[in-house]
mmCIF file of C-alpha atoms in Angstrom:
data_model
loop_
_atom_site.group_PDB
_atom_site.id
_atom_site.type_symbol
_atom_site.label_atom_id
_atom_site.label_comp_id
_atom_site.label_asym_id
_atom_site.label_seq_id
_atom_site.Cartn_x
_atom_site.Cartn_y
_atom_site.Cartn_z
ATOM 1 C CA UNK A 16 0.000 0.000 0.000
ATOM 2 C CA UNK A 17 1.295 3.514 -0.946
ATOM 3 C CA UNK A 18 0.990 6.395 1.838
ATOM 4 C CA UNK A 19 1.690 10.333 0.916
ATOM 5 C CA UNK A 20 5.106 10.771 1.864
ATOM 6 C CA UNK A 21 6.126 13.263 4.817
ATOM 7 C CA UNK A 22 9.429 14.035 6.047
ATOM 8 C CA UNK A 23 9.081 12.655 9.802
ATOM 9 C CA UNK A 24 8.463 9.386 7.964
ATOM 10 C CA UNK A 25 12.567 9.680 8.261
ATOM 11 C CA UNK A 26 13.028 10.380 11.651
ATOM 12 C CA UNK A 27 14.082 8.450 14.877
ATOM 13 C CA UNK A 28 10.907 7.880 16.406
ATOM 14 C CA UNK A 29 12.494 7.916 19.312
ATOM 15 C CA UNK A 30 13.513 11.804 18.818
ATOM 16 C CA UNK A 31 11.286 14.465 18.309
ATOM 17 C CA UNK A 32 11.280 16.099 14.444
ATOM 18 C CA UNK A 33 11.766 19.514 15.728
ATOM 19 C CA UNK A 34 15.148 18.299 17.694
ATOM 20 C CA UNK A 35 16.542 16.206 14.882
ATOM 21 C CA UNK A 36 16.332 20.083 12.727
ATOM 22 C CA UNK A 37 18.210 21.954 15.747
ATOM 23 C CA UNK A 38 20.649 19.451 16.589
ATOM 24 C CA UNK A 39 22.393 20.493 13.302
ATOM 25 C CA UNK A 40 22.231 24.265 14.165
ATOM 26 C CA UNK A 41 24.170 23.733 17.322
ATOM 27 C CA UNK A 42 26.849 21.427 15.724
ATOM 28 C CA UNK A 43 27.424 24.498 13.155
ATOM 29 C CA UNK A 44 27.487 26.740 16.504
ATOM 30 C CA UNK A 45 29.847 24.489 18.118
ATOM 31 C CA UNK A 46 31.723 23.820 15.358
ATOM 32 C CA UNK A 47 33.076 27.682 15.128
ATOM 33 C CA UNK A 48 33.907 27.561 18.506
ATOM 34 C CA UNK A 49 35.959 24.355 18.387
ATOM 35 C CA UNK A 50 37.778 25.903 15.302
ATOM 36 C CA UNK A 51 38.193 28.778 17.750
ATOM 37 C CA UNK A 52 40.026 27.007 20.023
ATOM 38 C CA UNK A 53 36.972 27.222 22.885
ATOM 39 C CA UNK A 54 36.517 24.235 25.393
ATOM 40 C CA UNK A 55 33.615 24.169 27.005
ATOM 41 C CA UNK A 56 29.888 25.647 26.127
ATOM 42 C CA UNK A 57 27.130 26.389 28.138
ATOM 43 C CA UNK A 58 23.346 26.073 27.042
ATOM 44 C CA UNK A 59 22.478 29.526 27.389
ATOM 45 C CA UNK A 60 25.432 30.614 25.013
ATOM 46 C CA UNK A 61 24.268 27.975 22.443
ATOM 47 C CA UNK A 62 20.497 29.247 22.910
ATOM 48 C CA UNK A 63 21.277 33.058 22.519
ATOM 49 C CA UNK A 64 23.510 32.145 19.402
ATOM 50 C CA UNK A 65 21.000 30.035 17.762
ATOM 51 C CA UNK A 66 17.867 32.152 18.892
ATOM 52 C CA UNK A 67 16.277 29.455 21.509
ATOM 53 C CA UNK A 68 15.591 29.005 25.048
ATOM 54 C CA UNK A 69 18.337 27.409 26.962
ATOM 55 C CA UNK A 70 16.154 25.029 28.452
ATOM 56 C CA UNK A 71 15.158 23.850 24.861
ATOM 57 C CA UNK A 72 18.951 23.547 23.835
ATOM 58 C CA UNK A 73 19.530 21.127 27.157
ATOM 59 C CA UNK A 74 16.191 18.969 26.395
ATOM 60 C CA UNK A 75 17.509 18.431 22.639
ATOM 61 C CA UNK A 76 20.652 17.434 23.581
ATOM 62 C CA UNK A 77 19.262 15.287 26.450
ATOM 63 C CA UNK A 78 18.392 12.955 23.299
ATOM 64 C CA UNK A 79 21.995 12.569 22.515
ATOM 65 C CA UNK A 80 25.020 11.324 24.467
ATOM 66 C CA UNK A 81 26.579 14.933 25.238
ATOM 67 C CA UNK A 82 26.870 15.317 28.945
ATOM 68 C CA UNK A 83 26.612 18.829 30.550
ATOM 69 C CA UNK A 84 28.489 19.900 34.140
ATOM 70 C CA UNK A 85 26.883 22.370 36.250
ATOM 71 C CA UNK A 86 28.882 25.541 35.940
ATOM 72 C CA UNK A 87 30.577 24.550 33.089
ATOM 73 C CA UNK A 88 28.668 23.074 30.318
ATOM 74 C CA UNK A 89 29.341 20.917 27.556
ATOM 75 C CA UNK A 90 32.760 20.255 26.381
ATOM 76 C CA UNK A 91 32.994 21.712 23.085
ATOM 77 C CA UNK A 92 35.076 19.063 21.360
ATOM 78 C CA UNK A 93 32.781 16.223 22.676
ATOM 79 C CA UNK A 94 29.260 17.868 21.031
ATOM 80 C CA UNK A 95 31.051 18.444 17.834
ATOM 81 C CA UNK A 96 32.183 14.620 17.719
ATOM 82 C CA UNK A 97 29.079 13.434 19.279
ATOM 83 C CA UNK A 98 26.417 15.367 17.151
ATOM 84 C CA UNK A 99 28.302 14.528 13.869
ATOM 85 C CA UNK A 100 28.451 11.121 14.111
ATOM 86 C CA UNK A 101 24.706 11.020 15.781
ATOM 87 C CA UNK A 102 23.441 12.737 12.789
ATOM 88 C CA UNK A 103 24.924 10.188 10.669
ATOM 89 C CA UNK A 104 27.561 12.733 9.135
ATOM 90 C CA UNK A 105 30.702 10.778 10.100
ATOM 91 C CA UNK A 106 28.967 7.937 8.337
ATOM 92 C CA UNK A 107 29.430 6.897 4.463
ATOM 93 C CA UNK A 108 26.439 6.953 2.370
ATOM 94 C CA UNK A 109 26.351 6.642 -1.061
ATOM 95 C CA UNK A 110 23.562 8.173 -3.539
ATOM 96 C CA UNK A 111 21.935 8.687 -6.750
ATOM 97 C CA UNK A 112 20.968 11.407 -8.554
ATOM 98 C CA UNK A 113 17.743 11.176 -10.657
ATOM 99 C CA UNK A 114 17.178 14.261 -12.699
ATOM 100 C CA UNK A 115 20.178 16.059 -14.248
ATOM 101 C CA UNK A 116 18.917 19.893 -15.121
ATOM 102 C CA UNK A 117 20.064 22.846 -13.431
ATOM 103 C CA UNK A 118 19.318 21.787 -9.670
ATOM 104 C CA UNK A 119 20.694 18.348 -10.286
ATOM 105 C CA UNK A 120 23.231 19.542 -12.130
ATOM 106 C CA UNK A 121 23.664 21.834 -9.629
ATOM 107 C CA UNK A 122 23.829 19.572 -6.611
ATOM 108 C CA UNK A 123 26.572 17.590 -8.073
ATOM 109 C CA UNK A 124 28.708 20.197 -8.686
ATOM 110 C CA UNK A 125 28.469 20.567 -4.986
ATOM 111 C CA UNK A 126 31.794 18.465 -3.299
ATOM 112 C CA UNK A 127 30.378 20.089 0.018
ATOM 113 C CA UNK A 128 27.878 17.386 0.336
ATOM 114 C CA UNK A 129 31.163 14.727 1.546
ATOM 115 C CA UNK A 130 31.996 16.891 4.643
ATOM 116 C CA UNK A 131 28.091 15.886 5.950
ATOM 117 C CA UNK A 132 28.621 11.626 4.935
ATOM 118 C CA UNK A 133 27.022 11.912 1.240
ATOM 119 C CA UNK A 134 28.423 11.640 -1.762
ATOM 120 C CA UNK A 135 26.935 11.059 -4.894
ATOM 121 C CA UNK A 136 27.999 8.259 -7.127
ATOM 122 C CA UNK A 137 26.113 9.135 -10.330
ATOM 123 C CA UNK A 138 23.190 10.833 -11.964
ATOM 124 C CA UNK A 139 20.447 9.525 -14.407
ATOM 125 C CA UNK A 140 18.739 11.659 -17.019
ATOM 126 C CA UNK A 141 17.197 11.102 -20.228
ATOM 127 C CA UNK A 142 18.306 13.590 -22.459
ATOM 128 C CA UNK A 143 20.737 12.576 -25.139
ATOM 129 C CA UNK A 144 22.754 15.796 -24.420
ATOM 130 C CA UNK A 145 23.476 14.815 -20.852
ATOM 131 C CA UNK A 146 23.770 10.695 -20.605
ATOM 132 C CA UNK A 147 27.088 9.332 -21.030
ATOM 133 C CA UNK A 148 28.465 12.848 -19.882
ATOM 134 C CA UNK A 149 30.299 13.484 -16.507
ATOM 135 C CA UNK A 150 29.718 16.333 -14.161
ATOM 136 C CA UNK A 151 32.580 17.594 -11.733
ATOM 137 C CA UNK A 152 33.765 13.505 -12.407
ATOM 138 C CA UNK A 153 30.348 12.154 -11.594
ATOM 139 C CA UNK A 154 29.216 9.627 -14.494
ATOM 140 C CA UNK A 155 25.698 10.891 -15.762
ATOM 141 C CA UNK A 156 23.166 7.551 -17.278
ATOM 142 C CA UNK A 157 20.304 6.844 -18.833
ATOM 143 C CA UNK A 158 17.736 6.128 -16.177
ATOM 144 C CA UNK A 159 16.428 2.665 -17.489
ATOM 145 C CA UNK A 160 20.247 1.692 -15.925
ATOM 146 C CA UNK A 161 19.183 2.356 -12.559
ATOM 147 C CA UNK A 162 18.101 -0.922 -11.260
ATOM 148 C CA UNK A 163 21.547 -2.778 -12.752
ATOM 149 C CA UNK A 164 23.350 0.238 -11.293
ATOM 150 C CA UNK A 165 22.063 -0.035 -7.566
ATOM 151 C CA UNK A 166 22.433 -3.541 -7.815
ATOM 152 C CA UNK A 167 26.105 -3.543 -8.393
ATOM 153 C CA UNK A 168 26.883 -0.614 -6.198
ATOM 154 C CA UNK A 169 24.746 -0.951 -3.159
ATOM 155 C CA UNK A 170 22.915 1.745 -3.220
ATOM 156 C CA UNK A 171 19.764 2.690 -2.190
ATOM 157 C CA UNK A 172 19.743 6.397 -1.103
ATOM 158 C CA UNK A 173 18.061 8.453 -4.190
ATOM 159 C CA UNK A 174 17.734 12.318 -5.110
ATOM 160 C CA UNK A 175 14.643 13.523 -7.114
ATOM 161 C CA UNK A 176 15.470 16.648 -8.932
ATOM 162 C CA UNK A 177 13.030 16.183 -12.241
ATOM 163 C CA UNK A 178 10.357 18.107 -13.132
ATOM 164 C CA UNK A 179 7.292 18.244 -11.236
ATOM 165 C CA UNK A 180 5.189 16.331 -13.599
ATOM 166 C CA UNK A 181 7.839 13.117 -13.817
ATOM 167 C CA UNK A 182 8.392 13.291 -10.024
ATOM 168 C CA UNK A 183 5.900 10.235 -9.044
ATOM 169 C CA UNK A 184 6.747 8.032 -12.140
ATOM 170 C CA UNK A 185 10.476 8.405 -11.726
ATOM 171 C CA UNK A 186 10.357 7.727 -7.795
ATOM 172 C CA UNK A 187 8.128 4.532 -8.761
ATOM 173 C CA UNK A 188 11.046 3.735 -10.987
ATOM 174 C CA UNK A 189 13.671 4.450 -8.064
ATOM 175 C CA UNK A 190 11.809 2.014 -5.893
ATOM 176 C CA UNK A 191 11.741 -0.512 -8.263
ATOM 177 C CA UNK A 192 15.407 0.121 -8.958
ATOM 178 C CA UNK A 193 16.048 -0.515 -5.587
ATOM 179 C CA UNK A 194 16.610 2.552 -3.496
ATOM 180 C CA UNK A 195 14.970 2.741 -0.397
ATOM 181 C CA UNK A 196 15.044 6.702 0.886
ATOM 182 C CA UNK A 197 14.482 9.324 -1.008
ATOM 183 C CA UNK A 198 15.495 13.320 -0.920
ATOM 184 C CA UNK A 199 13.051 14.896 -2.662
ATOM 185 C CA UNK A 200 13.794 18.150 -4.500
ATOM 186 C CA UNK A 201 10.451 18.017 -6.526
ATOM 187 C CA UNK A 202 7.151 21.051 -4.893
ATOM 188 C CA UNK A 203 5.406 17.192 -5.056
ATOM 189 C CA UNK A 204 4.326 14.987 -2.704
ATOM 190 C CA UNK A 205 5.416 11.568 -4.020
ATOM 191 C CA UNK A 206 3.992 8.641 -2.567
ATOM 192 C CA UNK A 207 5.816 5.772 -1.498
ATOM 193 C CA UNK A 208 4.905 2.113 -0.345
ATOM 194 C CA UNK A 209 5.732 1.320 3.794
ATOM 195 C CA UNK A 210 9.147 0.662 4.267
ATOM 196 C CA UNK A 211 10.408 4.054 1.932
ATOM 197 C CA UNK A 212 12.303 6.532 3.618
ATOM 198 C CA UNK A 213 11.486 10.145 2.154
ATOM 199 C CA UNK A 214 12.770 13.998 2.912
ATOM 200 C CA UNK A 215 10.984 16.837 1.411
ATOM 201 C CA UNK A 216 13.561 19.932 0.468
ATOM 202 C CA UNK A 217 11.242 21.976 -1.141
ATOM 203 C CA UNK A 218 12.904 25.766 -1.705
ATOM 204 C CA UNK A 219 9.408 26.921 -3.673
ATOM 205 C CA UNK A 220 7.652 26.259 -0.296
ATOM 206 C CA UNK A 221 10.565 27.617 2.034
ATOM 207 C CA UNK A 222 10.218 31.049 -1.047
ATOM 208 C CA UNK A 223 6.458 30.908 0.108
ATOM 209 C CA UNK A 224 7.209 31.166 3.478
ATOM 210 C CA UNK A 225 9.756 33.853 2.933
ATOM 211 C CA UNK A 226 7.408 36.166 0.375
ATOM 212 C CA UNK A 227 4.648 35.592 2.818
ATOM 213 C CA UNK A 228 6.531 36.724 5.793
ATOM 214 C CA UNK A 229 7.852 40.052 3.697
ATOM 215 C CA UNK A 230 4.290 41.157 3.139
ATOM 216 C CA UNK A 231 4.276 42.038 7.265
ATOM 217 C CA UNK A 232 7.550 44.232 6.811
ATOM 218 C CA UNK A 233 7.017 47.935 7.359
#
């Protein structure tokens, strides 16, 4: 049975959604301050950087294994190993790309995406002008060699970057292929049988948000 896809669907259960999107703001904060040579961090001082109560900051990290001492706080070097490797960016995990125009394009131009555990090990398109190309030395395919490609590589993270109207066919297609959690760039939401992993990155919603919020501006 296919269910609408929403982006809790991959989240620990076991920790809140609206911790699991802080925790990475306060391994950026901590981050600076470790490159800064700093040793130890209270709450409060991660709260007033980040723009949260400090009570929040010590009931997100309660989730995690980052101990806090009274009159100190948390030792800086600790959070920043802790947090990385709790959000899975110490880990390895290899992608796909499914949709090589501007954004996919885009995104694998983008060698950033190693420092946080992902890299992508090739893109699928359609268009004659892009398959058998490389982009920044990432090997661009026809999509109908998805399922042989997963197969062989392991793989079975996928990124949707077509166009809105392809979006559900080609993530039927991913599934089939084999990949079992999806990042989807696409304004739609795909749906996906139980046991598929999908995150919504939507930037027309989050330009929405933003226009909306302008119209209260003096």
């Amino acid at each position: 049975m296919k269910t609408i896809a929403n982006e809790s669907s991959l989240l620990n259960t076991k920790v809140p959604e609206p911790t699991l999107r802080r925790l990475p703001w306060y391994l950026s904060y901590v981050q600076l301050l470790h490159a800064d040579g700093c040793e130890s961090v209270s709450s409060t001082r991660i709260a007033r950087a980040v723009g949260v109560d400090a009570s929040l900051v010590a009931k997100d990290l309660s989730y995690v294994s980052v101990d806090g001492r009274t009159r100190v706080g948390y030792r800086v070097a600790d959070m920043v190993a802790v947090l990385n490797d709790f959000l899975g960016f110490t880990h390895h995990h290899r992608a796909f790309l499914f949709g090589v125009g501007s954004l996919g394009a885009a995104l694998l131009q983008d060698s950033g995406l190693r420092h946080f555990g992902l890299e992508i090990a090739a893109g699928f398109d359609v268009n004659p002008d892009i398959v058998d190309t490389n982009i920044n030395g990432i090997p661009v395919y026809h999509k109908s060699r998805a399922a042989e490609l997963c197969a062989r590589e392991r793989v079975d993270i996928g990124i949707l970057t077509v166009p809105i109207r392809a979006a559900q066919s080609v993530a039927d297609e991913m599934i089939v292929a084999g990949i079992k959690a999806i990042w989807n760039f696409t304004p739609w939401r795909i749906s996906v049988p139980e046991g598929v992993v999908v995150q919504n990155t939507s930037m027309y919603a989050q330009l929405a948000v933003m226009f909306n919020r302008m119209k209260s501006l003096p």
